[in-house]
């Protein structure tokens, strides 16, 4: 399930309470060696701090925010969804799932009535139906009031049953696999089961779209309470236990790249963990003057200098106990509204007091104090770095918010299936964001976008053509001869309508049948005689 972070100060730019919460925006309670692991080992770094601006420079943005591929021809929601989730990726999942199914089928002591005995090879069209049903579970789970009166086939009680049987759905879910099990291989790779998913998403987003100048980086959680070697516990999160993800996003919530944390023994773990995460996610985005916003879990003077050397700005809150933070900034006693800052080699470290004390750093913004208005139109003075942080740091929170609206995951025994469903939901949200970017004059809400995608993934049920039974040449539909008091033909209740619980009178009858049953001319005559033939 998509993680929902505890920090709400970034949801609205320039909120009146954002300064008060900005110093408390870390969900981590670090102590001892774990806190030291976040800082990169830069003992050679020895900045000379000054109260005057030193080294801050303007670096022009040399990239272009654009689509790298043509807009899909039909420009429908399903075209954007399949642009991000292509058939080659689905073919790989089908191949690995079929191989894994036969491994399960070959296990000894398999029960005679086991569901796996009915396994048939999975195909790409069937996998699309399976994905459509998975996504639709998130829609059905949170039905709005007006949905109960909809006549769409997606809200029919038989929708799931018409698309796929229960046993087949559970069988596909059981055999869903993304990496081949080869004995002796991948024992040291904790993310082997999902490496194909992560690399596909990151490469696909790189191929489709280049982001805007402002980027934000933050962590999220995918709920998982089962046994897992690299399961994390974060006290301040909505889901305290789970798999931790690091995401690079645009301010509006489009996920550009993400990584899964696999513990200290993984690629991103160990000494300088925070710096490793930032440089890993920014791969391919350096040297073009991006503005990166991050919280105090990642920010450090060493990392800011490293990014600046790669022509990348960074702005974020800062923990005062980090290495190379000037002593006079740490110990300064400030009144409300006061600020203190120091500069060295293009890095500014500052502290500002509002309702709480906020420590921050920036390689882009100086000590400029600007007048801003919050959502209640109350004007206040704030440092430019804080204003920009509040405006651009909300990308991951917005993405998590969109993912949480229609959760499609359930409890699983295998953790990697949770990551797969989380990936599907990220693809849905990203496809919706890209659609709105390309159609800025005709945007669509996520709910409507989802329904159109799901409707296209689930093929309409093929209705068997009705075969009209041949008329019995000995039977002829004729009118009654009985008249009422006014001299009009006397109608009687249709025999077939009476069987089906309807009250309808007709002046037609079959004189050749016993009792001359009255029958409606349209439909009831043929249906009545077809039942007699059976």
Short mmCIF file of C-alpha atoms in Angstrom, two decimals:
data_model
loop_
_atom_site.label_atom_id
_atom_site.label_comp_id
_atom_site.label_asym_id
_atom_site.label_seq_id
_atom_site.Cartn_x
_atom_site.Cartn_y
_atom_site.Cartn_z
CA UNK A 1 0.00 0.00 0.00
CA UNK A 2 1.23 3.44 -0.72
CA UNK A 3 2.94 5.08 2.23
CA UNK A 4 1.47 8.26 3.70
CA UNK A 5 4.16 10.41 5.32
CA UNK A 6 3.63 12.21 8.57
CA UNK A 7 4.89 15.54 7.29
CA UNK A 8 1.99 17.68 6.13
CA UNK A 9 3.74 21.06 6.07
CA UNK A 10 4.72 20.68 2.44
CA UNK A 11 1.22 20.01 1.08
CA UNK A 12 0.54 23.71 0.65
CA UNK A 13 3.23 26.16 -0.34
CA UNK A 14 3.86 28.96 2.13
CA UNK A 15 1.52 27.57 4.80
CA UNK A 16 1.47 29.62 7.96
CA UNK A 17 2.52 26.65 10.08
CA UNK A 18 5.10 25.19 7.73
CA UNK A 19 8.02 26.93 9.44
CA UNK A 20 7.01 25.49 12.76
CA UNK A 21 7.06 21.93 11.43
CA UNK A 22 9.98 22.16 9.07
CA UNK A 23 12.55 21.48 11.76
CA UNK A 24 10.67 18.36 12.82
CA UNK A 25 10.36 16.84 9.35
CA UNK A 26 12.49 13.76 9.97
CA UNK A 27 10.73 10.50 10.76
CA UNK A 28 13.91 8.89 12.03
CA UNK A 29 15.23 8.52 15.53
CA UNK A 30 18.92 8.03 14.85
CA UNK A 31 21.60 7.56 17.42
CA UNK A 32 25.15 6.31 17.55
CA UNK A 33 26.69 4.75 14.45
CA UNK A 34 23.49 4.84 12.41
CA UNK A 35 23.52 8.64 12.37
CA UNK A 36 27.18 8.65 11.34
CA UNK A 37 26.45 6.37 8.40
CA UNK A 38 24.30 9.07 6.80
CA UNK A 39 27.23 11.46 6.40
CA UNK A 40 29.66 10.90 3.60
CA UNK A 41 33.26 10.42 4.65
CA UNK A 42 34.70 13.80 3.63
CA UNK A 43 37.39 14.45 6.20
CA UNK A 44 39.36 16.36 3.55
CA UNK A 45 36.55 18.94 3.38
CA UNK A 46 37.49 21.92 5.52
CA UNK A 47 35.25 24.88 4.64
CA UNK A 48 36.17 28.37 5.81
CA UNK A 49 32.89 29.99 6.85
CA UNK A 50 32.21 33.67 6.36
CA UNK A 51 29.20 35.93 7.06
CA UNK A 52 29.57 37.36 3.55
CA UNK A 53 28.45 35.73 0.30
CA UNK A 54 31.26 33.59 -1.06
CA UNK A 55 31.13 31.37 -4.10
CA UNK A 56 27.37 31.44 -4.81
CA UNK A 57 27.02 31.45 -8.57
CA UNK A 58 24.32 31.24 -11.20
CA UNK A 59 24.30 28.04 -13.27
CA UNK A 60 21.91 28.15 -16.25
CA UNK A 61 19.52 25.22 -16.75
CA UNK A 62 20.70 23.57 -19.97
CA UNK A 63 18.17 20.72 -20.25
CA UNK A 64 14.60 20.90 -21.58
CA UNK A 65 11.43 19.74 -19.89
CA UNK A 66 9.80 17.71 -22.68
CA UNK A 67 8.43 14.40 -23.91
CA UNK A 68 11.06 12.26 -25.58
CA UNK A 69 8.48 10.26 -27.56
CA UNK A 70 5.54 11.40 -29.71
CA UNK A 71 2.18 11.79 -28.03
CA UNK A 72 0.11 8.59 -28.63
CA UNK A 73 -2.01 8.85 -31.75
CA UNK A 74 -5.43 8.26 -30.16
CA UNK A 75 -4.45 10.22 -27.05
CA UNK A 76 -6.74 8.17 -24.83
CA UNK A 77 -6.01 7.16 -21.21
CA UNK A 78 -5.31 3.54 -22.21
CA UNK A 79 -2.72 4.75 -24.75
CA UNK A 80 -0.82 6.59 -22.03
CA UNK A 81 -1.07 3.65 -19.64
CA UNK A 82 0.29 1.19 -22.21
CA UNK A 83 2.98 3.73 -23.11
CA UNK A 84 4.35 3.33 -19.58
CA UNK A 85 3.41 -0.37 -19.20
CA UNK A 86 4.40 -1.87 -22.56
CA UNK A 87 3.86 -5.36 -23.95
CA UNK A 88 7.56 -6.28 -23.83
CA UNK A 89 7.54 -5.88 -20.07
CA UNK A 90 4.35 -7.95 -19.81
CA UNK A 91 5.86 -10.66 -22.01
CA UNK A 92 8.79 -10.95 -19.63
CA UNK A 93 6.41 -11.36 -16.68
CA UNK A 94 4.42 -13.99 -18.60
CA UNK A 95 7.56 -15.95 -19.43
CA UNK A 96 8.91 -15.93 -15.86
CA UNK A 97 5.48 -16.75 -14.39
CA UNK A 98 5.00 -19.74 -16.69
CA UNK A 99 8.45 -21.08 -15.80
CA UNK A 100 7.78 -20.62 -12.10
CA UNK A 101 4.35 -22.29 -12.40
CA UNK A 102 5.93 -25.47 -13.74
CA UNK A 103 8.48 -25.37 -10.90
CA UNK A 104 5.59 -25.26 -8.44
CA UNK A 105 3.74 -27.96 -10.40
CA UNK A 106 6.76 -30.26 -10.14
CA UNK A 107 7.01 -30.13 -6.37
CA UNK A 108 6.73 -33.50 -4.60
CA UNK A 109 3.71 -34.40 -2.47
CA UNK A 110 1.46 -32.15 -4.52
CA UNK A 111 -2.15 -32.70 -3.54
CA UNK A 112 -4.45 -34.38 -6.01
CA UNK A 113 -6.98 -31.57 -5.77
CA UNK A 114 -4.42 -28.76 -5.72
CA UNK A 115 -5.36 -25.75 -7.82
CA UNK A 116 -1.99 -25.80 -9.59
CA UNK A 117 -2.98 -29.03 -11.33
CA UNK A 118 -5.29 -26.91 -13.52
CA UNK A 119 -2.54 -24.52 -14.61
CA UNK A 120 -2.55 -23.36 -18.20
CA UNK A 121 0.07 -21.10 -19.75
CA UNK A 122 -0.46 -17.44 -19.00
CA UNK A 123 -0.74 -15.08 -22.00
CA UNK A 124 -0.28 -11.33 -22.34
CA UNK A 125 -4.02 -10.62 -23.00
CA UNK A 126 -4.94 -12.66 -19.93
CA UNK A 127 -2.33 -10.84 -17.85
CA UNK A 128 -3.86 -7.51 -18.93
CA UNK A 129 -7.25 -8.72 -17.71
CA UNK A 130 -5.63 -9.79 -14.44
CA UNK A 131 -4.02 -6.35 -14.02
CA UNK A 132 -7.32 -4.66 -14.86
CA UNK A 133 -9.09 -6.66 -12.15
CA UNK A 134 -6.34 -5.87 -9.63
CA UNK A 135 -6.62 -2.15 -10.31
CA UNK A 136 -10.42 -2.28 -10.27
CA UNK A 137 -10.36 -3.76 -6.77
CA UNK A 138 -9.05 -0.39 -5.60
CA UNK A 139 -12.02 1.33 -7.26
CA UNK A 140 -14.64 -1.06 -5.85
CA UNK A 141 -13.12 -0.91 -2.36
CA UNK A 142 -13.76 2.83 -2.10
CA UNK A 143 -16.98 3.22 -4.06
CA UNK A 144 -18.46 6.69 -3.99
CA UNK A 145 -22.19 7.07 -3.31
CA UNK A 146 -23.01 7.87 -6.90
CA UNK A 147 -21.23 4.71 -8.08
CA UNK A 148 -23.99 2.50 -6.69
CA UNK A 149 -26.40 3.84 -9.29
CA UNK A 150 -24.08 3.58 -12.27
CA UNK A 151 -25.12 1.34 -15.15
CA UNK A 152 -21.58 0.76 -16.44
CA UNK A 153 -20.55 -2.87 -16.74
CA UNK A 154 -17.65 -2.16 -14.37
CA UNK A 155 -20.13 -1.70 -11.52
CA UNK A 156 -22.16 -4.80 -12.32
CA UNK A 157 -22.01 -7.42 -9.59
CA UNK A 158 -20.91 -9.97 -12.20
CA UNK A 159 -18.05 -7.85 -13.54
CA UNK A 160 -15.22 -9.91 -12.01
CA UNK A 161 -16.94 -13.25 -12.64
CA UNK A 162 -17.49 -12.46 -16.30
CA UNK A 163 -13.81 -11.62 -16.85
CA UNK A 164 -12.07 -14.44 -14.99
CA UNK A 165 -12.92 -17.29 -12.65
CA UNK A 166 -11.89 -17.06 -9.02
CA UNK A 167 -9.58 -20.08 -9.22
CA UNK A 168 -7.80 -18.75 -12.30
CA UNK A 169 -7.27 -15.34 -10.68
CA UNK A 170 -5.82 -16.90 -7.52
CA UNK A 171 -3.69 -19.25 -9.59
CA UNK A 172 -2.14 -16.38 -11.57
CA UNK A 173 -1.58 -14.48 -8.32
CA UNK A 174 0.15 -17.52 -6.84
CA UNK A 175 2.50 -18.02 -9.81
CA UNK A 176 3.24 -14.36 -10.53
CA UNK A 177 7.02 -14.11 -10.81
CA UNK A 178 9.62 -11.68 -12.11
CA UNK A 179 12.97 -13.43 -11.75
CA UNK A 180 14.11 -16.96 -12.57
CA UNK A 181 15.13 -19.14 -9.65
CA UNK A 182 18.57 -20.51 -10.46
CA UNK A 183 20.29 -22.49 -7.73
CA UNK A 184 23.41 -20.73 -6.48
CA UNK A 185 22.68 -17.43 -8.22
CA UNK A 186 21.63 -14.19 -6.60
CA UNK A 187 22.12 -15.28 -2.99
CA UNK A 188 23.84 -11.99 -2.16
CA UNK A 189 21.31 -9.90 -4.10
CA UNK A 190 18.42 -9.17 -1.75
CA UNK A 191 16.46 -7.39 -4.47
CA UNK A 192 16.87 -10.08 -7.13
CA UNK A 193 13.13 -10.83 -7.21
CA UNK A 194 12.20 -7.22 -8.05
CA UNK A 195 15.31 -5.88 -9.81
CA UNK A 196 13.57 -6.28 -13.18
CA UNK A 197 10.62 -4.19 -11.97
CA UNK A 198 12.75 -1.35 -10.61
CA UNK A 199 15.09 -1.17 -13.60
CA UNK A 200 12.17 -1.28 -16.05
CA UNK A 201 10.31 1.61 -14.41
CA UNK A 202 13.39 3.82 -14.12
CA UNK A 203 14.49 3.15 -17.69
CA UNK A 204 10.99 3.64 -19.08
CA UNK A 205 10.59 7.04 -17.41
CA UNK A 206 14.03 8.06 -18.69
CA UNK A 207 13.00 7.11 -22.22
CA UNK A 208 9.61 8.86 -22.11
CA UNK A 209 10.08 12.16 -20.34
CA UNK A 210 12.65 14.65 -19.11
CA UNK A 211 11.53 16.43 -15.91
CA UNK A 212 11.41 20.10 -15.03
CA UNK A 213 14.21 21.97 -13.26
CA UNK A 214 12.85 21.54 -9.71
CA UNK A 215 13.05 18.02 -8.23
CA UNK A 216 12.36 16.64 -4.76
CA UNK A 217 13.74 13.55 -3.09
CA UNK A 218 12.17 11.77 -0.14
CA UNK A 219 11.43 8.34 1.30
CA UNK A 220 8.21 6.33 1.48
CA UNK A 221 7.04 3.01 2.87
CA UNK A 222 5.25 0.02 1.37
CA UNK A 223 3.42 -1.75 4.18
CA UNK A 224 4.91 -5.15 5.07
CA UNK A 225 4.63 -6.75 8.49
CA UNK A 226 5.92 -10.20 7.57
CA UNK A 227 9.43 -11.53 7.94
CA UNK A 228 11.93 -9.78 5.71
CA UNK A 229 15.63 -9.23 6.25
CA UNK A 230 15.55 -5.57 5.19
CA UNK A 231 12.17 -4.63 6.62
CA UNK A 232 12.34 -1.14 8.15
CA UNK A 233 10.69 0.48 11.14
CA UNK A 234 10.02 4.23 10.96
CA UNK A 235 8.19 5.60 13.96
CA UNK A 236 6.57 8.62 12.34
CA UNK A 237 5.10 6.88 9.32
CA UNK A 238 1.52 5.79 8.87
CA UNK A 239 2.84 2.32 8.01
CA UNK A 240 5.56 1.88 10.60
CA UNK A 241 6.81 -1.44 9.23
CA UNK A 242 7.57 -2.11 5.60
CA UNK A 243 9.90 -1.86 2.64
CA UNK A 244 11.47 1.58 2.34
CA UNK A 245 11.53 3.31 -1.02
CA UNK A 246 13.43 6.41 -2.07
CA UNK A 247 11.76 8.43 -4.81
CA UNK A 248 12.82 11.31 -7.04
CA UNK A 249 9.77 13.35 -8.07
CA UNK A 250 8.60 16.50 -9.73
CA UNK A 251 6.79 18.93 -7.37
CA UNK A 252 3.40 17.88 -8.79
CA UNK A 253 3.92 14.22 -7.87
CA UNK A 254 5.30 12.60 -11.05
CA UNK A 255 7.77 9.89 -9.97
CA UNK A 256 10.90 10.11 -12.11
CA UNK A 257 12.92 7.33 -10.48
CA UNK A 258 12.81 5.20 -7.36
CA UNK A 259 15.04 2.79 -5.46
CA UNK A 260 14.36 0.10 -2.86
CA UNK A 261 16.49 0.08 0.29
CA UNK A 262 17.82 -3.39 1.10
CA UNK A 263 19.71 -2.67 4.30
CA UNK A 264 23.32 -1.93 5.19
CA UNK A 265 24.57 -4.81 3.05
CA UNK A 266 22.86 -3.51 -0.07
CA UNK A 267 24.13 -1.24 -2.81
CA UNK A 268 22.88 1.91 -1.06
CA UNK A 269 23.73 0.91 2.52
CA UNK A 270 26.74 1.50 4.72
CA UNK A 271 28.90 4.58 5.17
CA UNK A 272 27.56 7.66 3.39
CA UNK A 273 24.16 6.06 2.86
CA UNK A 274 22.31 9.36 2.29
CA UNK A 275 24.84 10.54 -0.28
CA UNK A 276 24.68 7.20 -2.10
CA UNK A 277 20.90 7.43 -2.38
CA UNK A 278 20.97 10.98 -3.73
CA UNK A 279 23.70 10.33 -6.29
CA UNK A 280 22.03 7.07 -7.38
CA UNK A 281 18.66 8.72 -8.02
CA UNK A 282 20.21 11.76 -9.69
CA UNK A 283 22.15 9.61 -12.16
CA UNK A 284 21.68 11.10 -15.63
CA UNK A 285 20.28 14.36 -14.17
CA UNK A 286 23.56 15.98 -13.09
CA UNK A 287 25.52 18.79 -14.77
CA UNK A 288 22.41 20.58 -16.11
CA UNK A 289 21.60 22.81 -13.08
CA UNK A 290 18.64 20.99 -11.54
CA UNK A 291 17.37 22.33 -8.21
CA UNK A 292 17.09 19.41 -5.79
CA UNK A 293 15.02 19.73 -2.60
CA UNK A 294 15.42 17.24 0.24
CA UNK A 295 14.83 17.03 3.99
CA UNK A 296 17.32 16.83 6.84
CA UNK A 297 17.72 13.07 6.52
CA UNK A 298 19.77 13.61 3.36
CA UNK A 299 21.13 17.18 3.65
CA UNK A 300 24.76 17.73 4.58
CA UNK A 301 27.49 20.21 3.71
CA UNK A 302 29.57 17.49 2.06
CA UNK A 303 26.69 16.35 -0.15
CA UNK A 304 25.82 19.94 -1.10
CA UNK A 305 29.43 20.54 -2.17
CA UNK A 306 29.46 17.31 -4.15
CA UNK A 307 26.24 18.21 -5.99
CA UNK A 308 27.46 21.74 -6.66
CA UNK A 309 30.63 20.31 -8.20
CA UNK A 310 28.27 18.45 -10.55
CA UNK A 311 26.41 21.69 -11.43
CA UNK A 312 23.35 20.77 -9.37
CA UNK A 313 21.75 23.01 -6.76
CA UNK A 314 20.31 21.65 -3.53
CA UNK A 315 18.15 23.16 -0.80
CA UNK A 316 16.88 21.51 2.35
CA UNK A 317 16.55 21.45 6.09
CA UNK A 318 19.67 20.52 8.02
CA UNK A 319 20.45 18.74 11.27
CA UNK A 320 22.73 20.94 13.38
CA UNK A 321 24.82 17.94 14.48
CA UNK A 322 25.98 17.14 10.95
CA UNK A 323 29.66 17.46 10.09
CA UNK A 324 31.10 20.81 8.94
CA UNK A 325 28.18 22.89 10.25
CA UNK A 326 29.69 26.18 11.53
CA UNK A 327 29.78 26.44 15.31
CA UNK A 328 28.38 29.97 15.48
CA UNK A 329 25.27 28.84 13.56
CA UNK A 330 24.81 25.94 15.98
CA UNK A 331 25.09 28.06 19.11
CA UNK A 332 23.36 31.25 17.93
CA UNK A 333 20.43 32.40 20.09
CA UNK A 334 17.80 34.01 17.87
CA UNK A 335 14.68 36.04 18.47
CA UNK A 336 11.51 35.45 16.44
CA UNK A 337 12.12 36.56 12.86
CA UNK A 338 15.91 36.69 13.17
CA UNK A 339 18.27 34.69 10.99
CA UNK A 340 21.96 33.90 10.88
CA UNK A 341 23.86 32.48 7.90
CA UNK A 342 27.39 31.53 6.90
CA UNK A 343 28.85 30.96 3.44
CA UNK A 344 31.70 28.80 2.20
CA UNK A 345 32.59 27.57 -1.28
CA UNK A 346 29.11 28.18 -2.70
CA UNK A 347 27.22 26.64 0.26
CA UNK A 348 25.04 28.63 2.62
CA UNK A 349 24.21 27.23 6.08
CA UNK A 350 21.61 29.24 7.98
CA UNK A 351 19.28 29.20 10.95
CA UNK A 352 16.00 31.08 11.20
CA UNK A 353 13.56 31.35 14.05
CA UNK A 354 9.81 31.59 13.72
CA UNK A 355 7.61 29.49 15.98
CA UNK A 356 10.52 27.04 16.06
CA UNK A 357 14.14 27.13 15.07
CA UNK A 358 14.80 26.00 11.53
CA UNK A 359 18.29 25.05 10.31
CA UNK A 360 18.74 24.79 6.57
CA UNK A 361 21.29 24.93 3.78
CA UNK A 362 21.18 26.00 0.15
CA UNK A 363 23.59 26.33 -2.75
CA UNK A 364 21.10 28.36 -4.79
CA UNK A 365 19.41 30.90 -2.52
CA UNK A 366 20.98 33.59 -0.40
CA UNK A 367 19.62 35.23 2.73
CA UNK A 368 16.85 37.00 0.81
CA UNK A 369 13.78 37.71 2.97
CA UNK A 370 10.57 37.83 0.92
CA UNK A 371 6.96 38.65 1.70
CA UNK A 372 4.61 35.73 1.06
CA UNK A 373 0.93 34.97 1.61
CA UNK A 374 -0.45 31.72 2.94
CA UNK A 375 -3.75 30.11 1.98
CA UNK A 376 -5.57 32.40 4.43
CA UNK A 377 -4.02 35.46 2.70
CA UNK A 378 -1.96 36.28 5.78
CA UNK A 379 1.30 37.93 4.73
CA UNK A 380 4.55 36.96 6.42
CA UNK A 381 8.25 37.40 5.84
CA UNK A 382 10.34 34.28 5.24
CA UNK A 383 13.73 33.41 3.80
CA UNK A 384 13.59 32.61 0.09
CA UNK A 385 15.10 29.17 0.68
CA UNK A 386 12.22 28.25 3.04
CA UNK A 387 9.61 29.54 0.58
CA UNK A 388 11.07 27.49 -2.27
CA UNK A 389 11.43 24.42 -0.04
CA UNK A 390 7.75 24.57 0.93
CA UNK A 391 6.72 24.99 -2.71
CA UNK A 392 8.84 22.22 -4.22
CA UNK A 393 9.39 19.58 -1.52
CA UNK A 394 5.88 18.13 -1.75
CA UNK A 395 6.41 15.84 -4.78
CA UNK A 396 6.72 12.53 -2.92
CA UNK A 397 3.89 13.42 -0.54
CA UNK A 398 1.61 14.21 -3.47
CA UNK A 399 2.51 10.95 -5.18
CA UNK A 400 1.77 9.01 -1.97
CA UNK A 401 -1.50 10.89 -1.63
CA UNK A 402 -2.61 9.87 -5.13
CA UNK A 403 -1.56 6.27 -4.53
CA UNK A 404 -3.56 6.11 -1.30
CA UNK A 405 -6.88 7.08 -2.92
CA UNK A 406 -7.51 3.70 -4.59
CA UNK A 407 -5.35 1.03 -2.85
CA UNK A 408 -5.33 -2.20 -4.84
CA UNK A 409 -3.09 -4.38 -2.71
CA UNK A 410 -4.02 -7.06 -0.20
CA UNK A 411 -2.18 -9.26 2.26
CA UNK A 412 0.41 -11.50 0.62
CA UNK A 413 2.78 -14.20 1.76
CA UNK A 414 5.46 -13.02 -0.68
CA UNK A 415 6.73 -9.48 -0.29
CA UNK A 416 7.74 -8.93 -3.92
CA UNK A 417 4.10 -9.08 -5.06
CA UNK A 418 3.39 -6.07 -2.85
CA UNK A 419 6.13 -4.18 -4.70
CA UNK A 420 4.64 -5.24 -8.06
CA UNK A 421 1.18 -3.92 -7.18
CA UNK A 422 2.74 -0.73 -5.81
CA UNK A 423 4.55 -0.39 -9.14
CA UNK A 424 1.28 -0.81 -11.06
CA UNK A 425 -0.29 1.97 -9.02
CA UNK A 426 2.72 4.24 -9.62
CA UNK A 427 2.43 3.54 -13.35
CA UNK A 428 -1.25 4.48 -13.23
CA UNK A 429 -0.56 7.76 -11.42
CA UNK A 430 2.39 8.59 -13.70
CA UNK A 431 0.33 7.87 -16.82
CA UNK A 432 -2.38 10.19 -15.47
CA UNK A 433 0.17 12.95 -14.79
CA UNK A 434 1.70 12.61 -18.26
CA UNK A 435 -1.75 12.67 -19.87
CA UNK A 436 -2.60 15.93 -18.08
CA UNK A 437 0.74 17.48 -19.04
CA UNK A 438 0.12 16.66 -22.71
CA UNK A 439 -3.54 17.78 -22.50
CA UNK A 440 -3.22 20.84 -20.30
CA UNK A 441 -6.39 22.37 -21.74
CA UNK A 442 -8.47 19.21 -21.25
CA UNK A 443 -7.24 17.58 -18.04
CA UNK A 444 -8.92 14.61 -16.39
CA UNK A 445 -9.34 13.54 -12.77
CA UNK A 446 -7.53 10.41 -11.63
CA UNK A 447 -10.82 8.59 -10.91
CA UNK A 448 -12.14 9.04 -14.45
CA UNK A 449 -8.73 8.25 -15.92
CA UNK A 450 -8.55 4.97 -13.95
CA UNK A 451 -12.03 3.88 -15.01
CA UNK A 452 -11.27 4.44 -18.69
CA UNK A 453 -8.01 2.48 -18.42
CA UNK A 454 -9.67 -0.40 -16.54
CA UNK A 455 -12.57 -0.46 -19.01
CA UNK A 456 -10.07 -0.81 -21.89
CA UNK A 457 -8.10 -3.56 -20.10
CA UNK A 458 -11.23 -5.65 -19.48
CA UNK A 459 -12.70 -6.84 -22.80
CA UNK A 460 -16.49 -6.75 -23.11
CA UNK A 461 -18.24 -10.05 -22.59
CA UNK A 462 -19.08 -11.78 -25.83
CA UNK A 463 -22.82 -12.36 -25.97
CA UNK A 464 -23.90 -15.54 -27.72
CA UNK A 465 -26.11 -14.67 -30.70
CA UNK A 466 -29.73 -15.49 -30.02
CA UNK A 467 -31.08 -18.15 -32.37
CA UNK A 468 -34.71 -17.59 -33.19
CA UNK A 469 -36.57 -20.91 -33.15
CA UNK A 470 -38.36 -21.75 -36.38
CA UNK A 471 -42.04 -21.07 -36.38
CA UNK A 472 -44.31 -24.06 -36.35
CA UNK A 473 -46.11 -23.87 -39.70
CA UNK A 474 -49.19 -25.42 -38.11
CA UNK A 475 -49.52 -22.57 -35.62
CA UNK A 476 -50.65 -19.11 -36.71
CA UNK A 477 -50.88 -15.94 -34.64
CA UNK A 478 -54.37 -14.52 -34.96
CA UNK A 479 -56.56 -11.91 -33.31
CA UNK A 480 -59.30 -12.71 -30.85
CA UNK A 481 -62.90 -12.29 -31.93
CA UNK A 482 -64.29 -11.42 -28.49
CA UNK A 483 -65.58 -7.84 -28.11
CA UNK A 484 -66.10 -5.70 -25.03
CA UNK A 485 -69.17 -3.58 -24.28
CA UNK A 486 -67.98 -0.79 -26.53
CA UNK A 487 -67.47 -3.12 -29.47
CA UNK A 488 -63.68 -3.15 -29.26
CA UNK A 489 -61.50 -6.26 -29.31
CA UNK A 490 -61.28 -7.72 -25.81
CA UNK A 491 -57.66 -8.04 -24.56
CA UNK A 492 -56.60 -10.86 -22.28
CA UNK A 493 -53.48 -11.37 -20.16
CA UNK A 494 -50.55 -12.77 -22.14
CA UNK A 495 -49.78 -16.35 -21.05
CA UNK A 496 -45.98 -15.93 -21.39
CA UNK A 497 -45.91 -12.58 -19.58
CA UNK A 498 -47.91 -14.18 -16.77
CA UNK A 499 -45.22 -16.90 -16.43
CA UNK A 500 -42.49 -14.24 -16.17
CA UNK A 501 -44.33 -12.16 -13.58
CA UNK A 502 -45.52 -9.34 -15.83
CA UNK A 503 -49.05 -8.08 -16.31
CA UNK A 504 -49.71 -7.32 -19.96
CA UNK A 505 -52.87 -7.71 -22.07
CA UNK A 506 -52.96 -8.60 -25.75
CA UNK A 507 -55.60 -9.12 -28.45
CA UNK A 508 -53.51 -11.83 -30.15
CA UNK A 509 -53.71 -15.56 -29.54
CA UNK A 510 -52.70 -18.94 -30.97
CA UNK A 511 -55.87 -20.70 -32.07
CA UNK A 512 -54.01 -24.00 -32.74
CA UNK A 513 -52.73 -24.44 -29.14
CA UNK A 514 -54.99 -26.01 -26.49
CA UNK A 515 -57.00 -23.34 -24.71
CA UNK A 516 -56.17 -20.72 -27.36
CA UNK A 517 -53.57 -18.94 -25.12
CA UNK A 518 -53.35 -15.17 -25.57
CA UNK A 519 -49.77 -14.19 -26.55
CA UNK A 520 -47.99 -10.94 -27.31
CA UNK A 521 -47.10 -10.59 -30.98
CA UNK A 522 -43.51 -9.46 -30.24
CA UNK A 523 -41.38 -12.08 -28.52
CA UNK A 524 -43.85 -13.96 -26.37
CA UNK A 525 -45.31 -16.00 -29.27
CA UNK A 526 -41.89 -17.41 -30.27
CA UNK A 527 -40.72 -17.93 -26.68
CA UNK A 528 -43.92 -19.77 -25.71
CA UNK A 529 -43.67 -22.21 -28.61
CA UNK A 530 -39.92 -22.70 -28.11
CA UNK A 531 -40.62 -23.87 -24.56
CA UNK A 532 -43.27 -26.26 -25.86
CA UNK A 533 -40.72 -27.81 -28.23
CA UNK A 534 -38.26 -28.37 -25.36
#
